[in-house]
Amino acid sequence: MCSVETTEDSMSLKENTHCGNRMKLTSEKLPKNPFYTSLSQYAAKNQKFIEWIKEKTDYYNHANLMDKALQILKERIRQGDAMAYFLRGQLYFEEGWYEEALEQFEEIKEKDHQATYQLGVMYYDGLGTATNPEKGVEYMKKIIDSPCPKTRHLKFAAAYNLGRAHYEGKGTKQSYEEAERLWLFAADNGNPKASVKAQSILGLYYSTKEPKELEKAFYWHSEACGNGNLESQGALGLMYFYGQGIRQDTEAALHCLREAAERGNVYAQGHLVEYYYKMKFFTKCVAFSKRIADYDEVHDTPMIAQVTDCLPEFISRGMAMASFYYARCLQLGLGITKDEATAKHYYSQACRLNLALADELHALLIHQRI
């Protein structure tokens, strides 16, 4: 079974396990505060909030909970609770009310390091304000350089973000070497309390840089996966599948890919679709690929990225792969009634989602390797 997947017909995809001239990265989410890990935990400590939920079970919906949370926070702010100021801003941020969040964080940035961190993310990514990577970098440096013990849980994440800025050359001088140095600091030898995102990105970085360092890539993906990173779990599956940085092991590959797919890794799902097609499990391929191909690109991709912390670039690749193979099954009537008109729609969708990947697959199709 291993030989089936390593023949010439899959080489173009093999070389693009995690491809691209440069990775399209996202910011590190705010690390958990050791005192209050979330707004919900904070609110749960408030007896009035708990009693309100018990009494008003018919109002237990998102909008009413948010309204009640804001009321509680407003009262706590009136009583002088410093943490409540930040949590109100964080509530705005998590709800996507970025302008309100920005205003709240600006008010308390001199007193709250978490607000400083969030401002760095918002200015760099242009959330609730015009993109200002220089200002974003400035705030991240403040976190890294601060001697205050309260910034300890933020430093690894800030180092990841600053590494991203150097990698992308935004807000600071582009330097892959400095990006790598900062990511290694943020990854902290695989420490689960450090930046797991940095550990995963190092795996991607070492598999895309020239020359590739696949053993290092495998090491960092292993560390990140062991710390719960979903992106790296899928990447490990592909590295096992193609023998990149590790001895080829199809059984281990499928275990990683299936588990990652079950947890919501769309790129892993796309590669399982390809595997089912090549193994001629057409009914399974059709059922699985259609579900993935029918994700809503505009609405589902950002949501999946938010929930899984997978890069949108690879979510789109997984959707494109599923769309292409579903189209091929429709075109040939494999595992489904032949429907060339619908097949054309899904071929077009694959091209829209990721033209380079669709071109690679089309080239294999022309040479009758799919």
mmCIF file of C-alpha atoms in Angstrom:
data_model
loop_
_atom_site.group_PDB
_atom_site.id
_atom_site.type_symbol
_atom_site.label_atom_id
_atom_site.label_comp_id
_atom_site.label_asym_id
_atom_site.label_seq_id
_atom_site.Cartn_x
_atom_site.Cartn_y
_atom_site.Cartn_z
ATOM 1 C CA MET A 1 0.000 0.000 0.000
ATOM 2 C CA CYS A 2 2.936 2.335 0.629
ATOM 3 C CA SER A 3 4.094 2.060 -2.977
ATOM 4 C CA VAL A 4 0.714 3.171 -4.259
ATOM 5 C CA GLU A 5 1.180 6.606 -2.739
ATOM 6 C CA THR A 6 4.819 7.251 -3.598
ATOM 7 C CA THR A 7 4.800 6.686 -7.331
ATOM 8 C CA GLU A 8 5.448 9.467 -9.813
ATOM 9 C CA ASP A 9 1.772 10.404 -10.072
ATOM 10 C CA SER A 10 1.823 11.930 -6.608
ATOM 11 C CA MET A 11 5.227 13.589 -6.754
ATOM 12 C CA SER A 12 3.961 17.071 -7.539
ATOM 13 C CA LEU A 13 1.786 16.997 -4.431
ATOM 14 C CA LYS A 14 4.557 15.411 -2.417
ATOM 15 C CA GLU A 15 6.791 18.369 -3.120
ATOM 16 C CA ASN A 16 4.036 20.694 -1.971
ATOM 17 C CA THR A 17 3.195 19.137 1.373
ATOM 18 C CA HIS A 18 3.290 22.615 2.895
ATOM 19 C CA CYS A 19 4.215 24.761 -0.039
ATOM 20 C CA GLY A 20 4.242 28.374 -1.080
ATOM 21 C CA ASN A 21 6.981 30.904 -1.724
ATOM 22 C CA ARG A 22 6.279 32.272 1.716
ATOM 23 C CA MET A 23 3.944 31.112 4.441
ATOM 24 C CA LYS A 24 0.847 33.227 5.060
ATOM 25 C CA LEU A 25 0.830 33.439 8.836
ATOM 26 C CA THR A 26 -1.662 34.536 11.477
ATOM 27 C CA SER A 27 -1.178 36.128 14.887
ATOM 28 C CA GLU A 28 -0.887 34.191 18.123
ATOM 29 C CA LYS A 29 -4.069 34.294 20.182
ATOM 30 C CA LEU A 30 -3.905 35.939 23.581
ATOM 31 C CA PRO A 31 -2.351 33.389 25.961
ATOM 32 C CA LYS A 32 -4.413 32.334 28.950
ATOM 33 C CA ASN A 33 -3.985 34.448 32.033
ATOM 34 C CA PRO A 34 -2.999 32.235 34.976
ATOM 35 C CA PHE A 35 -5.483 34.183 37.132
ATOM 36 C CA TYR A 36 -8.504 34.391 34.783
ATOM 37 C CA THR A 37 -8.318 32.109 31.781
ATOM 38 C CA SER A 38 -11.445 33.473 30.123
ATOM 39 C CA LEU A 39 -14.349 35.816 30.455
ATOM 40 C CA SER A 40 -16.689 32.875 31.018
ATOM 41 C CA GLN A 41 -14.581 31.618 33.915
ATOM 42 C CA TYR A 42 -14.535 35.100 35.407
ATOM 43 C CA ALA A 43 -18.276 35.454 35.060
ATOM 44 C CA ALA A 44 -18.816 31.992 36.513
ATOM 45 C CA LYS A 45 -17.123 33.167 39.707
ATOM 46 C CA ASN A 46 -19.797 35.824 40.048
ATOM 47 C CA GLN A 47 -22.647 34.396 42.147
ATOM 48 C CA LYS A 48 -25.192 36.827 40.677
ATOM 49 C CA PHE A 49 -24.406 35.567 37.176
ATOM 50 C CA ILE A 50 -24.881 31.934 38.212
ATOM 51 C CA GLU A 51 -28.177 32.721 39.952
ATOM 52 C CA TRP A 52 -29.408 34.646 36.902
ATOM 53 C CA ILE A 53 -28.754 31.646 34.641
ATOM 54 C CA LYS A 54 -30.626 29.325 37.007
ATOM 55 C CA GLU A 55 -33.601 31.650 37.220
ATOM 56 C CA LYS A 56 -33.729 32.604 33.549
ATOM 57 C CA THR A 57 -33.183 29.340 31.711
ATOM 58 C CA ASP A 58 -35.453 30.556 28.895
ATOM 59 C CA TYR A 59 -33.064 33.456 28.284
ATOM 60 C CA TYR A 60 -29.992 31.257 28.180
ATOM 61 C CA ASN A 61 -28.849 32.273 24.711
ATOM 62 C CA HIS A 62 -25.778 34.019 23.380
ATOM 63 C CA ALA A 63 -27.202 37.530 22.990
ATOM 64 C CA ASN A 64 -28.702 37.604 26.465
ATOM 65 C CA LEU A 65 -25.587 36.148 28.047
ATOM 66 C CA MET A 66 -23.462 38.823 26.389
ATOM 67 C CA ASP A 67 -25.806 41.535 27.552
ATOM 68 C CA LYS A 68 -25.762 40.202 31.092
ATOM 69 C CA ALA A 69 -21.972 39.834 31.042
ATOM 70 C CA LEU A 70 -21.602 43.475 29.973
ATOM 71 C CA GLN A 71 -23.927 44.567 32.758
ATOM 72 C CA ILE A 72 -21.891 42.638 35.319
ATOM 73 C CA LEU A 73 -18.613 44.012 33.989
ATOM 74 C CA LYS A 74 -19.980 47.554 34.018
ATOM 75 C CA GLU A 75 -20.908 47.137 37.679
ATOM 76 C CA ARG A 76 -17.516 45.631 38.506
ATOM 77 C CA ILE A 77 -15.797 48.542 36.763
ATOM 78 C CA ARG A 78 -17.893 50.980 38.790
ATOM 79 C CA GLN A 79 -16.665 49.194 41.925
ATOM 80 C CA GLY A 80 -13.055 49.638 40.800
ATOM 81 C CA ASP A 81 -12.266 46.114 39.562
ATOM 82 C CA ALA A 82 -9.222 46.643 37.322
ATOM 83 C CA MET A 83 -9.521 43.203 35.663
ATOM 84 C CA ALA A 84 -13.080 44.021 34.562
ATOM 85 C CA TYR A 85 -11.786 46.806 32.280
ATOM 86 C CA PHE A 86 -9.690 44.337 30.321
ATOM 87 C CA LEU A 87 -12.364 41.651 30.264
ATOM 88 C CA ARG A 88 -14.860 44.070 28.752
ATOM 89 C CA GLY A 89 -12.390 44.854 25.992
ATOM 90 C CA GLN A 90 -11.720 41.158 25.516
ATOM 91 C CA LEU A 91 -15.445 40.469 25.263
ATOM 92 C CA TYR A 92 -15.692 43.096 22.522
ATOM 93 C CA PHE A 93 -12.692 41.512 20.782
ATOM 94 C CA GLU A 94 -14.056 37.965 20.899
ATOM 95 C CA GLU A 95 -17.397 39.161 19.557
ATOM 96 C CA GLY A 96 -15.666 40.897 16.645
ATOM 97 C CA TRP A 97 -16.554 44.383 17.905
ATOM 98 C CA TYR A 98 -13.034 45.542 17.178
ATOM 99 C CA GLU A 99 -13.521 49.307 17.293
ATOM 100 C CA GLU A 100 -15.015 49.055 20.783
ATOM 101 C CA ALA A 101 -12.246 46.664 21.835
ATOM 102 C CA LEU A 102 -9.566 48.997 20.516
ATOM 103 C CA GLU A 103 -11.011 51.943 22.425
ATOM 104 C CA GLN A 104 -11.186 49.912 25.649
ATOM 105 C CA PHE A 105 -7.641 48.555 25.319
ATOM 106 C CA GLU A 106 -6.240 52.015 24.524
ATOM 107 C CA GLU A 107 -7.733 53.340 27.769
ATOM 108 C CA ILE A 108 -5.931 50.775 29.934
ATOM 109 C CA LYS A 109 -2.756 49.958 27.971
ATOM 110 C CA GLU A 110 -0.474 51.653 30.510
ATOM 111 C CA LYS A 111 -1.910 49.545 33.338
ATOM 112 C CA ASP A 112 -2.715 46.220 31.645
ATOM 113 C CA HIS A 113 -0.127 44.236 29.700
ATOM 114 C CA GLN A 114 -2.774 42.006 28.135
ATOM 115 C CA ALA A 115 -4.351 45.112 26.633
ATOM 116 C CA THR A 116 -0.926 46.063 25.244
ATOM 117 C CA TYR A 117 -0.612 42.624 23.683
ATOM 118 C CA GLN A 118 -4.050 42.802 22.091
ATOM 119 C CA LEU A 119 -3.303 46.267 20.716
ATOM 120 C CA GLY A 120 -0.190 44.852 19.094
ATOM 121 C CA VAL A 121 -2.259 42.188 17.352
ATOM 122 C CA MET A 122 -4.970 44.650 16.327
ATOM 123 C CA TYR A 123 -2.636 47.247 14.845
ATOM 124 C CA TYR A 124 -0.573 44.627 13.025
ATOM 125 C CA ASP A 125 -3.615 42.871 11.547
ATOM 126 C CA GLY A 126 -5.746 45.996 11.092
ATOM 127 C CA LEU A 127 -8.590 44.964 13.396
ATOM 128 C CA GLY A 128 -10.816 47.922 14.234
ATOM 129 C CA THR A 129 -8.261 50.310 12.805
ATOM 130 C CA ALA A 130 -6.051 50.888 9.773
ATOM 131 C CA THR A 131 -3.217 48.389 9.501
ATOM 132 C CA ASN A 132 -0.154 49.740 11.282
ATOM 133 C CA PRO A 133 2.508 47.003 11.537
ATOM 134 C CA GLU A 134 5.093 49.418 12.965
ATOM 135 C CA LYS A 135 2.828 50.136 15.913
ATOM 136 C CA GLY A 136 2.031 46.437 16.269
ATOM 137 C CA VAL A 137 5.742 45.619 16.440
ATOM 138 C CA GLU A 138 6.281 48.387 18.988
ATOM 139 C CA TYR A 139 3.671 46.904 21.323
ATOM 140 C CA MET A 140 5.072 43.378 20.993
ATOM 141 C CA LYS A 141 8.562 44.637 21.830
ATOM 142 C CA LYS A 142 7.140 46.306 24.933
ATOM 143 C CA ILE A 143 5.865 42.939 26.105
ATOM 144 C CA ILE A 144 9.144 41.151 25.409
ATOM 145 C CA ASP A 145 11.277 43.866 27.035
ATOM 146 C CA SER A 146 9.071 44.378 30.086
ATOM 147 C CA PRO A 147 10.585 43.272 33.424
ATOM 148 C CA CYS A 148 7.124 42.987 34.977
ATOM 149 C CA PRO A 149 6.288 39.432 36.180
ATOM 150 C CA LYS A 150 2.736 39.882 34.871
ATOM 151 C CA THR A 151 4.037 39.739 31.278
ATOM 152 C CA ARG A 152 5.605 36.308 31.773
ATOM 153 C CA HIS A 153 2.723 34.405 30.178
ATOM 154 C CA LEU A 154 2.731 36.805 27.193
ATOM 155 C CA LYS A 155 6.416 36.810 26.235
ATOM 156 C CA PHE A 156 6.482 33.597 24.181
ATOM 157 C CA ALA A 157 3.430 34.648 22.165
ATOM 158 C CA ALA A 158 4.826 38.148 21.648
ATOM 159 C CA ALA A 159 8.107 36.618 20.422
ATOM 160 C CA TYR A 160 6.166 34.489 17.929
ATOM 161 C CA ASN A 161 4.348 37.571 16.632
ATOM 162 C CA LEU A 162 7.568 39.559 16.388
ATOM 163 C CA GLY A 163 9.132 36.648 14.508
ATOM 164 C CA ARG A 164 6.200 36.761 12.123
ATOM 165 C CA ALA A 165 6.848 40.477 11.525
ATOM 166 C CA HIS A 166 10.505 39.778 10.666
ATOM 167 C CA TYR A 167 9.468 36.877 8.429
ATOM 168 C CA GLU A 168 6.978 39.027 6.532
ATOM 169 C CA GLY A 169 9.097 42.188 6.629
ATOM 170 C CA LYS A 170 6.208 44.255 7.975
ATOM 171 C CA GLY A 171 6.830 46.912 10.615
ATOM 172 C CA THR A 172 10.454 45.894 10.825
ATOM 173 C CA LYS A 173 13.349 44.736 8.661
ATOM 174 C CA GLN A 174 12.744 41.419 6.926
ATOM 175 C CA SER A 175 15.051 38.744 8.276
ATOM 176 C CA TYR A 176 14.384 35.015 8.146
ATOM 177 C CA GLU A 177 17.289 34.500 10.530
ATOM 178 C CA GLU A 178 15.769 36.810 13.136
ATOM 179 C CA ALA A 179 12.352 35.231 12.602
ATOM 180 C CA GLU A 180 13.852 31.793 13.213
ATOM 181 C CA ARG A 181 15.673 33.018 16.351
ATOM 182 C CA LEU A 182 12.497 34.509 17.795
ATOM 183 C CA TRP A 183 10.424 31.436 16.959
ATOM 184 C CA LEU A 184 12.987 29.172 18.623
ATOM 185 C CA PHE A 185 12.807 31.355 21.732
ATOM 186 C CA ALA A 186 8.996 31.279 21.605
ATOM 187 C CA ALA A 187 8.950 27.493 21.107
ATOM 188 C CA ASP A 188 11.156 27.006 24.193
ATOM 189 C CA ASN A 189 12.338 23.493 23.350
ATOM 190 C CA GLY A 190 8.798 22.164 23.054
ATOM 191 C CA ASN A 191 7.551 23.538 26.376
ATOM 192 C CA PRO A 192 3.740 23.054 26.351
ATOM 193 C CA LYS A 193 3.380 26.353 28.244
ATOM 194 C CA ALA A 194 5.348 28.237 25.596
ATOM 195 C CA SER A 195 4.083 29.152 22.114
ATOM 196 C CA VAL A 196 2.803 25.918 20.585
ATOM 197 C CA LYS A 197 2.010 27.956 17.480
ATOM 198 C CA ALA A 198 5.718 28.814 17.171
ATOM 199 C CA GLN A 199 6.560 25.113 17.439
ATOM 200 C CA SER A 200 4.186 24.334 14.574
ATOM 201 C CA ILE A 201 5.380 27.242 12.446
ATOM 202 C CA LEU A 202 8.984 26.084 12.883
ATOM 203 C CA GLY A 203 7.872 22.767 11.414
ATOM 204 C CA LEU A 204 6.401 24.575 8.422
ATOM 205 C CA TYR A 205 9.408 26.879 8.149
ATOM 206 C CA TYR A 206 11.980 24.075 8.035
ATOM 207 C CA SER A 207 9.948 22.201 5.414
ATOM 208 C CA THR A 208 9.679 25.233 3.091
ATOM 209 C CA LYS A 209 13.047 26.998 3.439
ATOM 210 C CA GLU A 210 15.856 26.306 1.000
ATOM 211 C CA PRO A 211 17.559 24.015 1.586
ATOM 212 C CA LYS A 212 14.847 22.122 3.427
ATOM 213 C CA GLU A 213 15.651 20.713 6.867
ATOM 214 C CA LEU A 214 13.065 17.972 7.062
ATOM 215 C CA GLU A 215 14.409 16.277 10.175
ATOM 216 C CA LYS A 216 14.029 19.570 12.057
ATOM 217 C CA ALA A 217 10.588 20.031 10.517
ATOM 218 C CA PHE A 218 9.523 16.600 11.731
ATOM 219 C CA TYR A 219 10.912 17.280 15.210
ATOM 220 C CA TRP A 220 9.012 20.533 15.620
ATOM 221 C CA HIS A 221 5.777 19.169 14.193
ATOM 222 C CA SER A 222 6.103 16.269 16.642
ATOM 223 C CA GLU A 223 6.571 18.662 19.560
ATOM 224 C CA ALA A 224 3.630 20.822 18.493
ATOM 225 C CA CYS A 225 1.401 17.811 17.848
ATOM 226 C CA GLY A 226 2.256 16.422 21.284
ATOM 227 C CA ASN A 227 1.121 19.756 22.703
ATOM 228 C CA GLY A 228 -2.204 19.549 20.896
ATOM 229 C CA ASN A 229 -1.543 21.493 17.683
ATOM 230 C CA LEU A 230 -3.934 20.346 14.956
ATOM 231 C CA GLU A 231 -2.010 21.827 12.010
ATOM 232 C CA SER A 232 1.079 19.844 12.964
ATOM 233 C CA GLN A 233 -0.856 16.625 13.435
ATOM 234 C CA GLY A 234 -1.923 16.783 9.792
ATOM 235 C CA ALA A 235 1.594 17.737 8.694
ATOM 236 C CA LEU A 236 3.038 14.744 10.555
ATOM 237 C CA GLY A 237 0.628 12.480 8.689
ATOM 238 C CA LEU A 238 1.929 13.742 5.359
ATOM 239 C CA MET A 239 5.566 13.482 6.429
ATOM 240 C CA TYR A 240 5.023 9.865 7.460
ATOM 241 C CA PHE A 241 3.137 9.250 4.224
ATOM 242 C CA TYR A 242 5.921 10.462 1.964
ATOM 243 C CA GLY A 243 8.902 9.600 4.168
ATOM 244 C CA GLN A 244 9.932 13.221 4.665
ATOM 245 C CA GLY A 245 12.249 13.683 7.651
ATOM 246 C CA ILE A 246 11.270 10.230 8.925
ATOM 247 C CA ARG A 247 11.048 6.665 7.618
ATOM 248 C CA GLN A 248 7.923 6.159 5.539
ATOM 249 C CA ASP A 249 5.113 4.616 7.570
ATOM 250 C CA THR A 250 1.693 4.469 5.928
ATOM 251 C CA GLU A 251 -0.027 3.121 9.036
ATOM 252 C CA ALA A 252 1.264 6.015 11.175
ATOM 253 C CA ALA A 253 0.420 8.442 8.379
ATOM 254 C CA LEU A 254 -3.204 7.348 8.141
ATOM 255 C CA HIS A 255 -3.549 7.374 11.923
ATOM 256 C CA CYS A 256 -2.370 11.010 12.061
ATOM 257 C CA LEU A 257 -4.415 12.107 9.058
ATOM 258 C CA ARG A 258 -7.626 10.443 10.240
ATOM 259 C CA GLU A 259 -7.324 11.819 13.753
ATOM 260 C CA ALA A 260 -6.478 15.295 12.444
ATOM 261 C CA ALA A 261 -9.394 15.097 10.005
ATOM 262 C CA GLU A 262 -11.787 14.104 12.785
ATOM 263 C CA ARG A 263 -10.605 17.108 14.809
ATOM 264 C CA GLY A 264 -11.340 19.475 11.908
ATOM 265 C CA ASN A 265 -8.082 19.757 9.942
ATOM 266 C CA VAL A 266 -9.432 20.413 6.428
ATOM 267 C CA TYR A 267 -6.034 19.940 4.762
ATOM 268 C CA ALA A 268 -5.817 16.461 6.289
ATOM 269 C CA GLN A 269 -9.377 15.813 5.112
ATOM 270 C CA GLY A 270 -8.392 16.775 1.560
ATOM 271 C CA HIS A 271 -5.472 14.350 1.578
ATOM 272 C CA LEU A 272 -7.679 11.548 2.859
ATOM 273 C CA VAL A 273 -9.992 12.236 -0.078
ATOM 274 C CA GLU A 274 -7.010 11.795 -2.404
ATOM 275 C CA TYR A 275 -6.029 8.574 -0.627
ATOM 276 C CA TYR A 276 -9.549 7.116 -0.932
ATOM 277 C CA TYR A 277 -9.622 7.993 -4.632
ATOM 278 C CA LYS A 278 -6.249 6.397 -5.374
ATOM 279 C CA MET A 279 -7.204 3.273 -3.429
ATOM 280 C CA LYS A 280 -10.444 3.155 -5.480
ATOM 281 C CA PHE A 281 -12.679 3.594 -2.436
ATOM 282 C CA PHE A 282 -14.914 5.722 -4.631
ATOM 283 C CA THR A 283 -18.111 5.642 -2.576
ATOM 284 C CA LYS A 284 -16.189 6.742 0.501
ATOM 285 C CA CYS A 285 -14.291 9.311 -1.547
ATOM 286 C CA VAL A 286 -17.522 10.828 -2.890
ATOM 287 C CA ALA A 287 -19.248 11.063 0.482
ATOM 288 C CA PHE A 288 -16.216 12.581 2.194
ATOM 289 C CA SER A 289 -15.187 14.936 -0.613
ATOM 290 C CA LYS A 290 -18.689 16.368 -1.137
ATOM 291 C CA ARG A 291 -18.991 17.358 2.515
ATOM 292 C CA ILE A 292 -15.663 19.211 2.352
ATOM 293 C CA ALA A 293 -16.277 20.692 -1.100
ATOM 294 C CA ASP A 294 -19.562 22.156 0.112
ATOM 295 C CA TYR A 295 -17.974 24.227 2.864
ATOM 296 C CA ASP A 296 -18.784 27.894 2.380
ATOM 297 C CA GLU A 297 -15.489 29.521 1.450
ATOM 298 C CA VAL A 298 -16.443 32.989 2.684
ATOM 299 C CA HIS A 299 -18.074 32.064 5.984
ATOM 300 C CA ASP A 300 -16.674 28.644 6.912
ATOM 301 C CA THR A 301 -12.967 29.244 6.253
ATOM 302 C CA PRO A 302 -12.556 32.060 8.821
ATOM 303 C CA MET A 303 -14.635 30.120 11.344
ATOM 304 C CA ILE A 304 -12.613 26.922 10.856
ATOM 305 C CA ALA A 305 -9.385 28.889 11.134
ATOM 306 C CA GLN A 306 -10.608 30.479 14.365
ATOM 307 C CA VAL A 307 -11.697 27.201 15.943
ATOM 308 C CA THR A 308 -8.799 24.992 14.798
ATOM 309 C CA ASP A 309 -6.007 27.601 14.599
ATOM 310 C CA CYS A 310 -5.083 26.125 11.208
ATOM 311 C CA LEU A 311 -3.766 28.516 8.570
ATOM 312 C CA PRO A 312 -6.463 29.671 6.100
ATOM 313 C CA GLU A 313 -4.095 28.906 3.219
ATOM 314 C CA PHE A 314 -4.138 25.185 4.010
ATOM 315 C CA ILE A 315 -7.856 25.133 4.743
ATOM 316 C CA SER A 316 -8.398 26.431 1.209
ATOM 317 C CA ARG A 317 -5.999 23.827 -0.192
ATOM 318 C CA GLY A 318 -7.923 21.041 1.505
ATOM 319 C CA MET A 319 -11.196 22.372 0.133
ATOM 320 C CA ALA A 320 -9.662 22.677 -3.354
ATOM 321 C CA MET A 321 -8.372 19.104 -3.261
ATOM 322 C CA ALA A 322 -11.752 17.756 -2.172
ATOM 323 C CA SER A 323 -13.534 19.811 -4.849
ATOM 324 C CA PHE A 324 -11.251 18.490 -7.591
ATOM 325 C CA TYR A 325 -11.610 14.818 -6.673
ATOM 326 C CA TYR A 326 -15.356 15.161 -6.209
ATOM 327 C CA ALA A 327 -15.523 16.711 -9.673
ATOM 328 C CA ARG A 328 -13.479 13.837 -11.103
ATOM 329 C CA CYS A 329 -15.829 11.265 -9.572
ATOM 330 C CA LEU A 330 -18.821 13.128 -11.018
ATOM 331 C CA GLN A 331 -17.174 13.375 -14.425
ATOM 332 C CA LEU A 332 -16.446 9.641 -14.623
ATOM 333 C CA GLY A 333 -19.399 8.367 -12.614
ATOM 334 C CA LEU A 334 -17.211 6.813 -9.931
ATOM 335 C CA GLY A 335 -19.176 6.085 -6.764
ATOM 336 C CA ILE A 336 -21.913 8.464 -7.931
ATOM 337 C CA THR A 337 -24.176 9.019 -10.942
ATOM 338 C CA LYS A 338 -22.274 10.666 -13.767
ATOM 339 C CA ASP A 339 -22.988 14.414 -13.987
ATOM 340 C CA GLU A 340 -20.594 16.401 -16.160
ATOM 341 C CA ALA A 341 -22.350 19.743 -15.625
ATOM 342 C CA THR A 342 -21.987 19.518 -11.843
ATOM 343 C CA ALA A 343 -18.430 18.232 -12.290
ATOM 344 C CA LYS A 344 -17.569 21.410 -14.197
ATOM 345 C CA HIS A 345 -18.873 23.506 -11.287
ATOM 346 C CA TYR A 346 -16.619 21.733 -8.789
ATOM 347 C CA TYR A 347 -13.588 21.891 -11.111
ATOM 348 C CA SER A 348 -14.123 25.651 -11.308
ATOM 349 C CA GLN A 349 -14.449 25.831 -7.536
ATOM 350 C CA ALA A 350 -11.125 24.010 -7.102
ATOM 351 C CA CYS A 351 -9.464 26.554 -9.411
ATOM 352 C CA ARG A 352 -10.950 29.454 -7.478
ATOM 353 C CA LEU A 353 -9.863 28.043 -4.142
ATOM 354 C CA ASN A 354 -6.277 27.287 -5.150
ATOM 355 C CA LEU A 355 -5.291 27.664 -8.779
ATOM 356 C CA ALA A 356 -1.751 26.290 -8.375
ATOM 357 C CA LEU A 357 -3.003 23.082 -6.742
ATOM 358 C CA ALA A 358 -5.777 22.694 -9.322
ATOM 359 C CA ASP A 359 -3.184 23.088 -12.104
ATOM 360 C CA GLU A 360 -1.039 20.345 -10.549
ATOM 361 C CA LEU A 361 -3.980 17.979 -10.307
ATOM 362 C CA HIS A 362 -5.126 18.839 -13.831
ATOM 363 C CA ALA A 363 -1.665 18.028 -15.171
ATOM 364 C CA LEU A 364 -1.886 14.600 -13.522
ATOM 365 C CA LEU A 365 -5.354 14.172 -15.014
ATOM 366 C CA ILE A 366 -4.093 14.984 -18.533
ATOM 367 C CA HIS A 367 -1.378 12.343 -18.165
ATOM 368 C CA GLN A 368 -4.061 9.891 -16.972
ATOM 369 C CA ARG A 369 -2.559 9.592 -13.507
ATOM 370 C CA ILE A 370 -5.828 10.470 -11.818
#
